[in-house]
Short mmCIF file of C-alpha atoms in Angstrom, two decimals:
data_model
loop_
_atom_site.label_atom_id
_atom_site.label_comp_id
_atom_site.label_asym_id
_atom_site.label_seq_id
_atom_site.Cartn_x
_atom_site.Cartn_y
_atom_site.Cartn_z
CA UNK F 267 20.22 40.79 -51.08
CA UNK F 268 17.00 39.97 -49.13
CA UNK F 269 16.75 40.12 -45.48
CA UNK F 270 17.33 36.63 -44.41
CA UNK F 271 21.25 37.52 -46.08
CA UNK F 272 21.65 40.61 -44.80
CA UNK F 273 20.42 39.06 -41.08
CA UNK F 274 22.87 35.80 -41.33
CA UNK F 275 25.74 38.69 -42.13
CA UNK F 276 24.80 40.57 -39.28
CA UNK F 277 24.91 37.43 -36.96
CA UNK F 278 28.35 36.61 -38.20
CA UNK F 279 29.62 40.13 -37.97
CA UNK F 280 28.53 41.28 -34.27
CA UNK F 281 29.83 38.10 -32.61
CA UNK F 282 29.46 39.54 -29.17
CA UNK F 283 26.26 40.90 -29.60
CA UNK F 284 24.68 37.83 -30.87
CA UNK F 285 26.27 35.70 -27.90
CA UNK F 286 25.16 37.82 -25.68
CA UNK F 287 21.32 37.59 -27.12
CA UNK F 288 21.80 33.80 -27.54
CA UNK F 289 22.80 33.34 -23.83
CA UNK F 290 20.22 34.99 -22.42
CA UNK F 291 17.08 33.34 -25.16
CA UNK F 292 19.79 29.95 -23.98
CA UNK F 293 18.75 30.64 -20.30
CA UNK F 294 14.99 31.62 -20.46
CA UNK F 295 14.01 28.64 -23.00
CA UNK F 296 15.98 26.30 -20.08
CA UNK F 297 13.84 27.49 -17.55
CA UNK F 298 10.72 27.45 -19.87
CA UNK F 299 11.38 23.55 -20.58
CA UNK F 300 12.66 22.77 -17.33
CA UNK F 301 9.47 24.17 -15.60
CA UNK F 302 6.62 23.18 -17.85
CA UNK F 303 8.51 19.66 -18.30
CA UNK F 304 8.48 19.32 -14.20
CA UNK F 305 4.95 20.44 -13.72
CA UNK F 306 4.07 17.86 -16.84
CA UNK F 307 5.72 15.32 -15.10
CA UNK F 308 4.11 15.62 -12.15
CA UNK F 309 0.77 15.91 -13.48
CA UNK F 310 1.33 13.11 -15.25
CA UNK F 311 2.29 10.97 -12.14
CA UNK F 312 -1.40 12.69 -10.47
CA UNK F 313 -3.17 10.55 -14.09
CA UNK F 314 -0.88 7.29 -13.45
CA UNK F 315 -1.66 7.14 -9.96
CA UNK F 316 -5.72 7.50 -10.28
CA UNK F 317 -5.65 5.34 -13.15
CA UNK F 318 -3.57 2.89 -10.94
CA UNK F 319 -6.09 2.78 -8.13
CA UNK F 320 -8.15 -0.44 -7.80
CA UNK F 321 -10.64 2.32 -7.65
CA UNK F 322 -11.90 0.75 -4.40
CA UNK F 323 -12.96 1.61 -1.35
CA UNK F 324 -12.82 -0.77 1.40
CA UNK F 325 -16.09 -0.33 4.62
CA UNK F 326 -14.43 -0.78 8.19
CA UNK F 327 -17.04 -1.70 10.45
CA UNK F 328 -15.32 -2.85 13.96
CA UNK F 329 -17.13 -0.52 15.65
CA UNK F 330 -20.71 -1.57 14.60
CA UNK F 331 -20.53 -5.17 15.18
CA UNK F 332 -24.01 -6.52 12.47
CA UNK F 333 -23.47 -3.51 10.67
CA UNK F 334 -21.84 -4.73 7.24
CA UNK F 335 -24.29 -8.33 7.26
CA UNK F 336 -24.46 -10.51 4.02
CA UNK F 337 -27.21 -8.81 3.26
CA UNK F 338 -26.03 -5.61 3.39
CA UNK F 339 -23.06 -6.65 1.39
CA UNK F 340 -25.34 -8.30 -1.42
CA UNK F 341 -27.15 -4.72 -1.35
CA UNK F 342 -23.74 -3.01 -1.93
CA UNK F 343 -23.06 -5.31 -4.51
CA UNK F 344 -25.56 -5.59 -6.55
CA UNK F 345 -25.84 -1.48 -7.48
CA UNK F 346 -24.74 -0.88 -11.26
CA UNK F 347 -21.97 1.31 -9.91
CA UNK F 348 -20.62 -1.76 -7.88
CA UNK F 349 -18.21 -3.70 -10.42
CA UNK F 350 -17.03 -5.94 -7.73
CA UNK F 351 -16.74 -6.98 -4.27
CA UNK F 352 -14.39 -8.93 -1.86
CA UNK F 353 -15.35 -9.77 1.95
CA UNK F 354 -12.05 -9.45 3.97
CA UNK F 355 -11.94 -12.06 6.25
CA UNK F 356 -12.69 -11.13 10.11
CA UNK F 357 -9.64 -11.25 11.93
CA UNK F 358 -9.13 -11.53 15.80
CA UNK F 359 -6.73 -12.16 19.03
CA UNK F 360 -8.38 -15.08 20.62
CA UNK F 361 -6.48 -17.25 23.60
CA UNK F 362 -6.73 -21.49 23.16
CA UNK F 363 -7.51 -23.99 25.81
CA UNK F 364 -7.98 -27.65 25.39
CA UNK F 365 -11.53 -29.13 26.42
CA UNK F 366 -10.95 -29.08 29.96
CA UNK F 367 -9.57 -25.68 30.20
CA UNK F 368 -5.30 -26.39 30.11
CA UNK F 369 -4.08 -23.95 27.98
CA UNK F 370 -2.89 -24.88 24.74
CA UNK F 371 1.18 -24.72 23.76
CA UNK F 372 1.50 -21.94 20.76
CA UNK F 373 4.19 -21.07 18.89
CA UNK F 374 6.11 -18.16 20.54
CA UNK F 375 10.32 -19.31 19.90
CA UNK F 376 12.30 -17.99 17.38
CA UNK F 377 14.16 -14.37 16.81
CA UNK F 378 11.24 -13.05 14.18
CA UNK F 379 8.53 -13.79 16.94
CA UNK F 380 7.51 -11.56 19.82
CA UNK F 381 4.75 -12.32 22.74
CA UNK F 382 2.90 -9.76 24.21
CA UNK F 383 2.45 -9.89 27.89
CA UNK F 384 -0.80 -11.85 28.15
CA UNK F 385 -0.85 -13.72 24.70
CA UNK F 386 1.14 -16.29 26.12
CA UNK F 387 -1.28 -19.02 24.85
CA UNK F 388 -3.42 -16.77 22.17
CA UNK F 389 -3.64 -16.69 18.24
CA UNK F 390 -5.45 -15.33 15.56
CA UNK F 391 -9.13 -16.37 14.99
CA UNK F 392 -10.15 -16.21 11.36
CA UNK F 393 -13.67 -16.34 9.51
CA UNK F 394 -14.93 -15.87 6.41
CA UNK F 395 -18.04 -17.24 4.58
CA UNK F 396 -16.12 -20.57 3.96
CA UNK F 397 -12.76 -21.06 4.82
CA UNK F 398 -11.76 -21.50 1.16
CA UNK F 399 -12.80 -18.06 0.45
CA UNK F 400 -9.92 -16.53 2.82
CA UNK F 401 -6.86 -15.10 0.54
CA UNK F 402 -4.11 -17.11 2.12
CA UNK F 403 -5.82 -20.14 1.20
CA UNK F 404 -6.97 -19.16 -1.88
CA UNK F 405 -3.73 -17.92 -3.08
CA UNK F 406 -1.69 -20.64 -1.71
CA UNK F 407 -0.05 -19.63 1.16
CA UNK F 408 -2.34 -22.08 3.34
CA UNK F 409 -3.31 -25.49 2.32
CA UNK F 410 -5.40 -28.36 3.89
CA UNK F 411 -3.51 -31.56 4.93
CA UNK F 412 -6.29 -33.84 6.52
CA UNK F 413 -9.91 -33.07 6.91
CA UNK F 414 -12.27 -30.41 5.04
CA UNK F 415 -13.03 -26.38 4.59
CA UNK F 416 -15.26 -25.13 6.48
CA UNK F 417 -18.29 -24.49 4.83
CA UNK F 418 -21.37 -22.01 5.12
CA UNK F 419 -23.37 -24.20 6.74
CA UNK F 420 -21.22 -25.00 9.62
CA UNK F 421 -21.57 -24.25 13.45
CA UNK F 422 -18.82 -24.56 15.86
CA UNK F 423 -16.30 -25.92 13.30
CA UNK F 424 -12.53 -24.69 13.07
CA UNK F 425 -9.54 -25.45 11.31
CA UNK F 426 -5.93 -25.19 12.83
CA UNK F 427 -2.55 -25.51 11.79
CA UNK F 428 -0.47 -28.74 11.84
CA UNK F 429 2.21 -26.96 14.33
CA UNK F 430 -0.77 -26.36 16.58
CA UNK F 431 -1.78 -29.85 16.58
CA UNK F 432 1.58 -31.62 16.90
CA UNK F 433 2.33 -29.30 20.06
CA UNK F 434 -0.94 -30.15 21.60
CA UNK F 435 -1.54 -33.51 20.42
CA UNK F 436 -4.51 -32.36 18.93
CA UNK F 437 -6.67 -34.47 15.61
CA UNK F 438 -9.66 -34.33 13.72
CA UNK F 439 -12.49 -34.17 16.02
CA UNK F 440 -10.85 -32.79 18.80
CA UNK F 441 -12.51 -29.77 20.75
CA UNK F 442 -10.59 -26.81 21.72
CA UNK F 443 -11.71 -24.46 23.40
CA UNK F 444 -11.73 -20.36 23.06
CA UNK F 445 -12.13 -16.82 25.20
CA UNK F 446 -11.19 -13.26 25.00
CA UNK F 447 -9.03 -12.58 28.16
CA UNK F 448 -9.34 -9.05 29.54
CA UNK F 449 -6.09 -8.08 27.90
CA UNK F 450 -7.37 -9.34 24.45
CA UNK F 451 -10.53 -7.22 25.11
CA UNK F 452 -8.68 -4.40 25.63
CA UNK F 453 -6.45 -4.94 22.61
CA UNK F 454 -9.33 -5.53 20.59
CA UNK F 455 -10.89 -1.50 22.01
CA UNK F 456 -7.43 -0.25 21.30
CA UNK F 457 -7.83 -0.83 17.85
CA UNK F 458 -11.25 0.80 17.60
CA UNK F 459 -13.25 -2.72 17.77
CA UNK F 460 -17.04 -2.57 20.05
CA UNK F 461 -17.27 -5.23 22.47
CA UNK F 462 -19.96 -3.89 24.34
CA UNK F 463 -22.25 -7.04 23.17
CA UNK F 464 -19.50 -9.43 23.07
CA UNK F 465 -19.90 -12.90 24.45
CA UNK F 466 -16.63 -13.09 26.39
CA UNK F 467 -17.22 -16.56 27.81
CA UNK F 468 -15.94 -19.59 26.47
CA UNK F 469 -16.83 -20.49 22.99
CA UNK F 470 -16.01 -24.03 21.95
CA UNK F 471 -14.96 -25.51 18.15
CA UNK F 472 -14.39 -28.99 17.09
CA UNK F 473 -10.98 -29.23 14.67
CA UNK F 474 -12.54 -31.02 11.12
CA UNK F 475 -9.29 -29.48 8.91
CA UNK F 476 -5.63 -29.24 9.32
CA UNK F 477 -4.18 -26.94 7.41
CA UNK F 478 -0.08 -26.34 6.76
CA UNK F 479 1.64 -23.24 5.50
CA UNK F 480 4.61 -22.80 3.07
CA UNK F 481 6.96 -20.04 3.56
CA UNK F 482 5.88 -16.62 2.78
CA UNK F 483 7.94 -13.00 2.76
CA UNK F 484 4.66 -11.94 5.04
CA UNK F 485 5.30 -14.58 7.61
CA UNK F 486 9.14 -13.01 7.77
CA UNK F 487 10.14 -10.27 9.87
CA UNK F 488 9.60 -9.44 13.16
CA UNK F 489 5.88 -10.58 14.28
CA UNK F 490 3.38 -10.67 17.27
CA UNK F 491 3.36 -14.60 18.08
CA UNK F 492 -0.44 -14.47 18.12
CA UNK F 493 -0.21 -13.15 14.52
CA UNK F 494 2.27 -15.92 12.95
CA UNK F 495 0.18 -18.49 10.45
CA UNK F 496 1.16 -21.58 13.25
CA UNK F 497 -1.29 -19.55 15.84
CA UNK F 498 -4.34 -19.42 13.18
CA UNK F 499 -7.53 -20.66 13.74
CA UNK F 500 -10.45 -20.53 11.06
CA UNK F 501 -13.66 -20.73 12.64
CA UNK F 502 -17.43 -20.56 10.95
CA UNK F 503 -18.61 -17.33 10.33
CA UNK F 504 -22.05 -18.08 12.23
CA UNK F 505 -20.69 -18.45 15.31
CA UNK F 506 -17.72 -15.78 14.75
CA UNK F 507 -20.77 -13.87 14.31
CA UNK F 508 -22.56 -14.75 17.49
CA UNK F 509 -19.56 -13.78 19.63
CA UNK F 510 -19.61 -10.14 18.44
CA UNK F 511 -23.15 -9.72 18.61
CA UNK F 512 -25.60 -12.80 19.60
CA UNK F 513 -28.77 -10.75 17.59
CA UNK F 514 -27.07 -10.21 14.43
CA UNK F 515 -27.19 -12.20 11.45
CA UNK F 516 -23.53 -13.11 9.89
CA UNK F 517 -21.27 -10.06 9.27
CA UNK F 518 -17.81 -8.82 8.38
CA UNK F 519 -15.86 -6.21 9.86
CA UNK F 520 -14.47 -5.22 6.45
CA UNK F 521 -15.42 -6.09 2.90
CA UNK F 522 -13.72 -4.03 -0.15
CA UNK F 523 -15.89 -2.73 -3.36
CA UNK F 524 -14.65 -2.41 -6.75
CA UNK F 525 -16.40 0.88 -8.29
CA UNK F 526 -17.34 0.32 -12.21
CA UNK F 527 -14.73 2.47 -14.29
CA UNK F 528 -18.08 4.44 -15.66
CA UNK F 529 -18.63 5.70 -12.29
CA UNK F 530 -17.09 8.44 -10.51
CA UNK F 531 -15.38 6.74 -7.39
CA UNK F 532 -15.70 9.89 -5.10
CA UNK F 533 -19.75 9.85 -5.42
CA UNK F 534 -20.45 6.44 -5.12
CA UNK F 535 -18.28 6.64 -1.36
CA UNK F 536 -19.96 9.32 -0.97
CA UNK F 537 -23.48 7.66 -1.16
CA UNK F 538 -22.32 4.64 0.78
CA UNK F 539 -21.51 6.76 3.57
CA UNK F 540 -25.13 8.33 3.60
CA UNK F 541 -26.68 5.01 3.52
CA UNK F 542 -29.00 3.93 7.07
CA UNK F 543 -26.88 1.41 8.92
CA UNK F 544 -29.69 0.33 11.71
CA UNK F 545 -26.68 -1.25 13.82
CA UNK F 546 -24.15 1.59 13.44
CA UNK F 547 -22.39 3.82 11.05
CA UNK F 548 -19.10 1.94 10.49
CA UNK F 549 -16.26 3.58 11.36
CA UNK F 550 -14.82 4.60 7.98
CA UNK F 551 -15.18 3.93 4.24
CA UNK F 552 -11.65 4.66 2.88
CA UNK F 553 -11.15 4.45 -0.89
CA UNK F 554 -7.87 4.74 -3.08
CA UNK F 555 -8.21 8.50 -3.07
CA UNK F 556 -8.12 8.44 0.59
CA UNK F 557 -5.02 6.78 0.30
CA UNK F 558 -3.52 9.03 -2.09
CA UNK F 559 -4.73 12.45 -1.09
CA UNK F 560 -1.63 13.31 0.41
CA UNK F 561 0.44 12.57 -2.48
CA UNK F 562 -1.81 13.72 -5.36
CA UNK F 563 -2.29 17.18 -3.11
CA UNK F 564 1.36 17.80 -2.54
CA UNK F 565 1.96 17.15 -6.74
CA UNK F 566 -1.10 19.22 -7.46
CA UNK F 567 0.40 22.14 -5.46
CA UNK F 568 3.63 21.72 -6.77
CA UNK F 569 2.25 21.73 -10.42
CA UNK F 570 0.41 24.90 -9.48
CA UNK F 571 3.34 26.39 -8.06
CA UNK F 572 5.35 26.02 -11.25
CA UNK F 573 2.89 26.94 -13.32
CA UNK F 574 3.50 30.27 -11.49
CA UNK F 575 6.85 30.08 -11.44
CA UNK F 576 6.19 29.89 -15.36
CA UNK F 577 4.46 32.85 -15.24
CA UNK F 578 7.26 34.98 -13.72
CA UNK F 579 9.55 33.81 -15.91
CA UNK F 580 8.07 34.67 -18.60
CA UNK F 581 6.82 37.98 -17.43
CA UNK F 582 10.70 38.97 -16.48
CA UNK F 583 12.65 37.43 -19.41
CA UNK F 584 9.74 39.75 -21.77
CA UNK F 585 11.12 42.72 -20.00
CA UNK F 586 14.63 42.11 -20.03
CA UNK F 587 14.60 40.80 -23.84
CA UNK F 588 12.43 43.97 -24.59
CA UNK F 589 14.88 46.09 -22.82
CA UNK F 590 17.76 44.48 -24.48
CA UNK F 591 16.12 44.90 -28.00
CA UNK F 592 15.57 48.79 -26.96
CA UNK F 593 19.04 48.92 -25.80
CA UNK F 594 20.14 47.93 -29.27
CA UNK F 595 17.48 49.34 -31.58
CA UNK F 596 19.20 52.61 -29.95
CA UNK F 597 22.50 51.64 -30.94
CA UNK F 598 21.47 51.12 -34.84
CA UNK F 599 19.28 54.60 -35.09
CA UNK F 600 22.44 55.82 -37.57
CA UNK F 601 22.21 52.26 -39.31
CA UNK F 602 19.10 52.16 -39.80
CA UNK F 603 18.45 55.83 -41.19
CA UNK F 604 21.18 54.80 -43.89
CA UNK F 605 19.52 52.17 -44.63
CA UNK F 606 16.10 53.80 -45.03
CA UNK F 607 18.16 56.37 -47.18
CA UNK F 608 19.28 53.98 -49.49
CA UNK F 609 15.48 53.38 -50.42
CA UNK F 610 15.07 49.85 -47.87
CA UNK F 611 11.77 49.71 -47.18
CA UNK F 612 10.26 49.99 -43.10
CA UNK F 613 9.30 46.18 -43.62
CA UNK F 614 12.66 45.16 -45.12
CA UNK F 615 14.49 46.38 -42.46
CA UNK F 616 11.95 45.18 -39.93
CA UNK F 617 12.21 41.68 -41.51
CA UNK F 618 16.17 41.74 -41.14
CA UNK F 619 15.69 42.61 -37.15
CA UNK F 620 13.27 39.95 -36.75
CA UNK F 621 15.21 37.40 -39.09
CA UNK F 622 18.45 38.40 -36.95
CA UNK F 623 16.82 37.60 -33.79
CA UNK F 624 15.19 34.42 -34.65
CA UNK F 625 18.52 33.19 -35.78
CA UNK F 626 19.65 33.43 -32.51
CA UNK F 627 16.70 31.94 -31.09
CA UNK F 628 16.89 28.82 -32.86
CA UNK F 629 20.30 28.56 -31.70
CA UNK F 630 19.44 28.95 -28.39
CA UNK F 631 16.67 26.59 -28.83
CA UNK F 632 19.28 23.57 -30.07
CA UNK F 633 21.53 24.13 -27.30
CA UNK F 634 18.40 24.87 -24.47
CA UNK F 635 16.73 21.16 -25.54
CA UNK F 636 20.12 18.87 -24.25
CA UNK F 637 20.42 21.01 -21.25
CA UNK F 638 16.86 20.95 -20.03
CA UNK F 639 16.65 17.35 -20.95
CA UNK F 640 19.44 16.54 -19.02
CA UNK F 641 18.44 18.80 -16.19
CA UNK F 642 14.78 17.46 -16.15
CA UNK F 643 15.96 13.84 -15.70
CA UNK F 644 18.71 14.64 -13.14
CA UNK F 645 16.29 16.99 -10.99
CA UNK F 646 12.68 16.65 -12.09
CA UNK F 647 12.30 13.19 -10.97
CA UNK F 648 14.00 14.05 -7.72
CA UNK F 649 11.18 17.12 -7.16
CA UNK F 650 8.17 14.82 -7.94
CA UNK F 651 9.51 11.60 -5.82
CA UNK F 652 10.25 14.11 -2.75
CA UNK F 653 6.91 15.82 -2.94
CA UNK F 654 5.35 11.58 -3.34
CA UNK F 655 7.41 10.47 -0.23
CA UNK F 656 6.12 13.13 1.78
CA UNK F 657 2.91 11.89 1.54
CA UNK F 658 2.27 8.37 0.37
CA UNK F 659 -0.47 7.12 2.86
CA UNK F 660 1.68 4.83 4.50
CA UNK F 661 0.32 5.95 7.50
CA UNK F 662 -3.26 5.53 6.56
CA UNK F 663 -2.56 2.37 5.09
CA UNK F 664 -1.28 0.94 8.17
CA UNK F 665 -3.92 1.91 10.26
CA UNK F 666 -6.17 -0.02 8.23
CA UNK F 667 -4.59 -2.69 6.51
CA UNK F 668 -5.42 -6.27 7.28
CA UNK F 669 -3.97 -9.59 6.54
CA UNK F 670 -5.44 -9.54 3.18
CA UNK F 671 -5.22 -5.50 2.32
CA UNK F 672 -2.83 -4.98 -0.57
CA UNK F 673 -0.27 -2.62 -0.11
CA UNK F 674 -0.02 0.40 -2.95
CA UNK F 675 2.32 2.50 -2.33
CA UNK F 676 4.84 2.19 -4.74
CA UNK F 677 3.90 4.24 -8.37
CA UNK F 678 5.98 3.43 -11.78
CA UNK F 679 8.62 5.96 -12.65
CA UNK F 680 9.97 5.97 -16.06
CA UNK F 681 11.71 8.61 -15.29
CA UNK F 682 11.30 12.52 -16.72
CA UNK F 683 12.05 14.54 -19.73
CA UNK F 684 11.11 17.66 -21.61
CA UNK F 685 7.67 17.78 -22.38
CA UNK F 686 5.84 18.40 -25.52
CA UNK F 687 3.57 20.51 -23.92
CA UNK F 688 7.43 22.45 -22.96
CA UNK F 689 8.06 22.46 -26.56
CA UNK F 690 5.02 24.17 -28.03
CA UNK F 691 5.32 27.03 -25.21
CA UNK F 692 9.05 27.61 -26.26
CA UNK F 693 8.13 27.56 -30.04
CA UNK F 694 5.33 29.80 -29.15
CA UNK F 695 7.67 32.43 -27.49
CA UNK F 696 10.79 32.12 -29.87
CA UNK F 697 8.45 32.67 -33.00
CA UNK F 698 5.53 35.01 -31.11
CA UNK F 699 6.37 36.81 -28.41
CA UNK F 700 10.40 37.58 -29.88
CA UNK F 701 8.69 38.93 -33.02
CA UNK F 702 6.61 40.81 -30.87
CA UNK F 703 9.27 42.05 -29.16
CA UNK F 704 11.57 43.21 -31.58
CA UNK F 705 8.36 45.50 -33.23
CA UNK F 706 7.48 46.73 -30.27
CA UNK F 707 11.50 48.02 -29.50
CA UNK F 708 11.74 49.20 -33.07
CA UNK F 709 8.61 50.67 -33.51
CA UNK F 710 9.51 54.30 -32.38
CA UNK F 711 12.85 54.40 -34.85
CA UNK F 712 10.83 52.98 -37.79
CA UNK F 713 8.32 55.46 -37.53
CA UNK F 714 10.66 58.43 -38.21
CA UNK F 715 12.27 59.35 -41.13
CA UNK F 716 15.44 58.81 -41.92
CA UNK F 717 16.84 62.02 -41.23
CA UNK F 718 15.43 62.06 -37.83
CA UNK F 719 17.31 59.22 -37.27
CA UNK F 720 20.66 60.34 -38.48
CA UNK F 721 19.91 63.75 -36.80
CA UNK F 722 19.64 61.94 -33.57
CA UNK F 723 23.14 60.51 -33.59
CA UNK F 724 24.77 63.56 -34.56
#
């Protein structure tokens, strides 16, 4: 009878024994599976969100009004690292008058819309480039009824919306005029903007568009009057310009950069930063990672903390299966010296141990695979989304969102389960380290001979 008979007898012999083994081999490959499968998953959420990113970092510049110029934005651009580049439209509270100074009628009713004290008559003042180029037009939201875009080679043009000019019996050719009350100034510093050089007088624009807006889930909600789409004006970027700062050529406050996927998107931010900027260092260059940090730092220590959670576990289930295996080497001394007397060979017998115990591994393995799997997509996913709520840059991205700043916040979830990577480690201690084991905790009886062994039970 070889050993693989002798150990299947064995197993079906010492029920109790064997259950015993196989609950405990049950409980450490669970926890084996369960752990690596968790720390898995969440390093694979760390890969889907960086590969996710737009892998773009976006210059904010209020600060240093003729700091981010065309130029310097064509010299951004045009590095090999650079894949692409969007200018984010400038964006401003700005209070209407008609040409002789009334002010102009805005829309402030409804339940979604709120009006600051002191934005009574004020809107939004928009440039870009041309006024094509902005991302509500662009994409639809706003459209031109009568008139024309505003183009790059315009001065003292602007574009308003059709609600605007019904209220205010306002057409094409029209002249409206604009200022920056004290409490728009002071709105404007609040949120980090210089107006040290600004041109706070009256600035005037003649109306050559209409535009009109459909409805949009942005334009719902609870909103600043000054901020709904009826209170937008687009204005030419040259004179936009020339309010900020009367010396500097045309600039943005913001413009986004799309880093080349060969490039590393941490060292080309990094470089951008260390650039000269002769009319000030902007005030931040946040990319993706910046973002993310706090998400992909609370998964990264909760990977880390598995992995030594992993560690443990293994470390303590060794000891208690060796101990175990001692326990019941110990109990088969007289067995085994009867079986050595009968002529079995060291290895045969050795074989039979090893065969016995890998039997019950396997079982435990079948049984350990459901559970964790089941465990894993109950919990695992829980653990990960927690430690991604915690920190998912909502904050940051509110700080410096715009009008036109898409919102990433949300990451796919196709939800966990057990892990290859979980499987090889169990295989690796179920047909390794148990081997191991069961030499190591047998190694002191085998060594003797067989009447030692019967000796010692007498």
């Amino acid at each position: 009878m070889n050993f693989i008979q002798c150990a299947s007898r064995y197993v079906m012999r010492k029920k109790t024994r064997c259950t015993l083994l196989i609950l405990l081999l049950t409980t450490v490959f669970t926890l084996i599976l369960t752990v690596v499968s968790i720390a898995a998953h969440a390093n694979t959420t760390i890969e889907q969100m960086e590969n996710n990113f737009n892998r773009e970092f976006v210059i904010n510049a209020y600060n240093a009004p003729g700091a981010l110029t065309l130029d310097r934005i064509a010299e951004i651009s045009d590095r090999d690292d650079i894949a692409a580049y969007r200018s984010i439209s400038n964006a401003v509270p700005v209070e209407f008058s008609s040409d002789n100074g009334t002010p102009l009628s805005v829309k402030t009713d409804g339940d979604s819309c709120f009006v600051s004290p002191g934005f009574e008559h004020a809107g939004t003042l928009v440039s870009n480039v041309t006024s094509d180029s902005d991302a509500l037009f662009s994409e639809g939201t706003l459209t031109i009824l009568s008139g024309r875009h505003i183009t790059e080679s315009d001065k003292g043009k602007i574009l308003i919306h059709k609600e605007l000019a019904d209220k205010n019996d306002l057409h094409l050719g029209d002249t409206i005029q604009m200022h920056f009350s004290q409490v728009i100034t002071r709105d404007m510093e609040s949120m980090g903007y210089d107006t040290s050089h600004m041109d706070t007088h009256m600035i005037q624009g003649e109306i050559i568009g209409i535009f009109g807006s459909r409805d949009n889930e942005q334009n719902t909600g609870l909103h600043l009057s000054h901020q709904l789409y009826e209170n937008y004006c687009y204005i030419d970027l040259e004179t936009y310009s020339s309010v900020f700062n009367p010396k500097s050529q045309r600039f943005f406050c913001q413009a986004a950069f799309s880093v080349a996927s060969s490039s590393d998107l941490a060292v080309v931010t990094n470089e951008i930063k260390n650039l000269e900027w002769p009319a000030g260092q902007p005030a931040g260059i946040a990319s993706d990672l910046d973002y993310f940090s706090g998400m992909i730092g609370s998964l990264a220590s909760l990977s880390n903390l598995l992995k030594i959670i992993l560690m443990v576990i293994i470390v303590v289930c060794i000891n208690l299966l060796y101990f175990l295996l001692s326990h019941g080497v110990k109990q088969r001394k007289r067995e085994i010296g009867i079986m050595m007397s009968f002529g079995l060979s060291k290895s045969h017998i050795l074989m039979q141990h090893i065969a016995e115990v890998l039997i019950a591994a396997v079982i435990a393995m079948v049984i350990a695979l459901p559970i964790s799997g089941g465990i894993v997509h109950g919990t695992g996913e829980h653990i990960v989304s927690a430690a991604v709520d915690q920190n998912d840059g909502s904050e940051l991205l509110a700080t410096e969102e715009t009008h036109e700043r898409p919102r990433k916040t949300q990451i796919e979830n196709k939800g966990a389960s057990v892990s290859p990577d979980a499987a090889e480690i169990m295989l690796l201690f179920g047909f390794l380290l148990i081997p191991v084991s069961v030499m190591t905790a047998e190694f002191s009886v085998l060594r003797k001979e067989p009447k030692e062994n019967l000796k010692s039970i007498s």
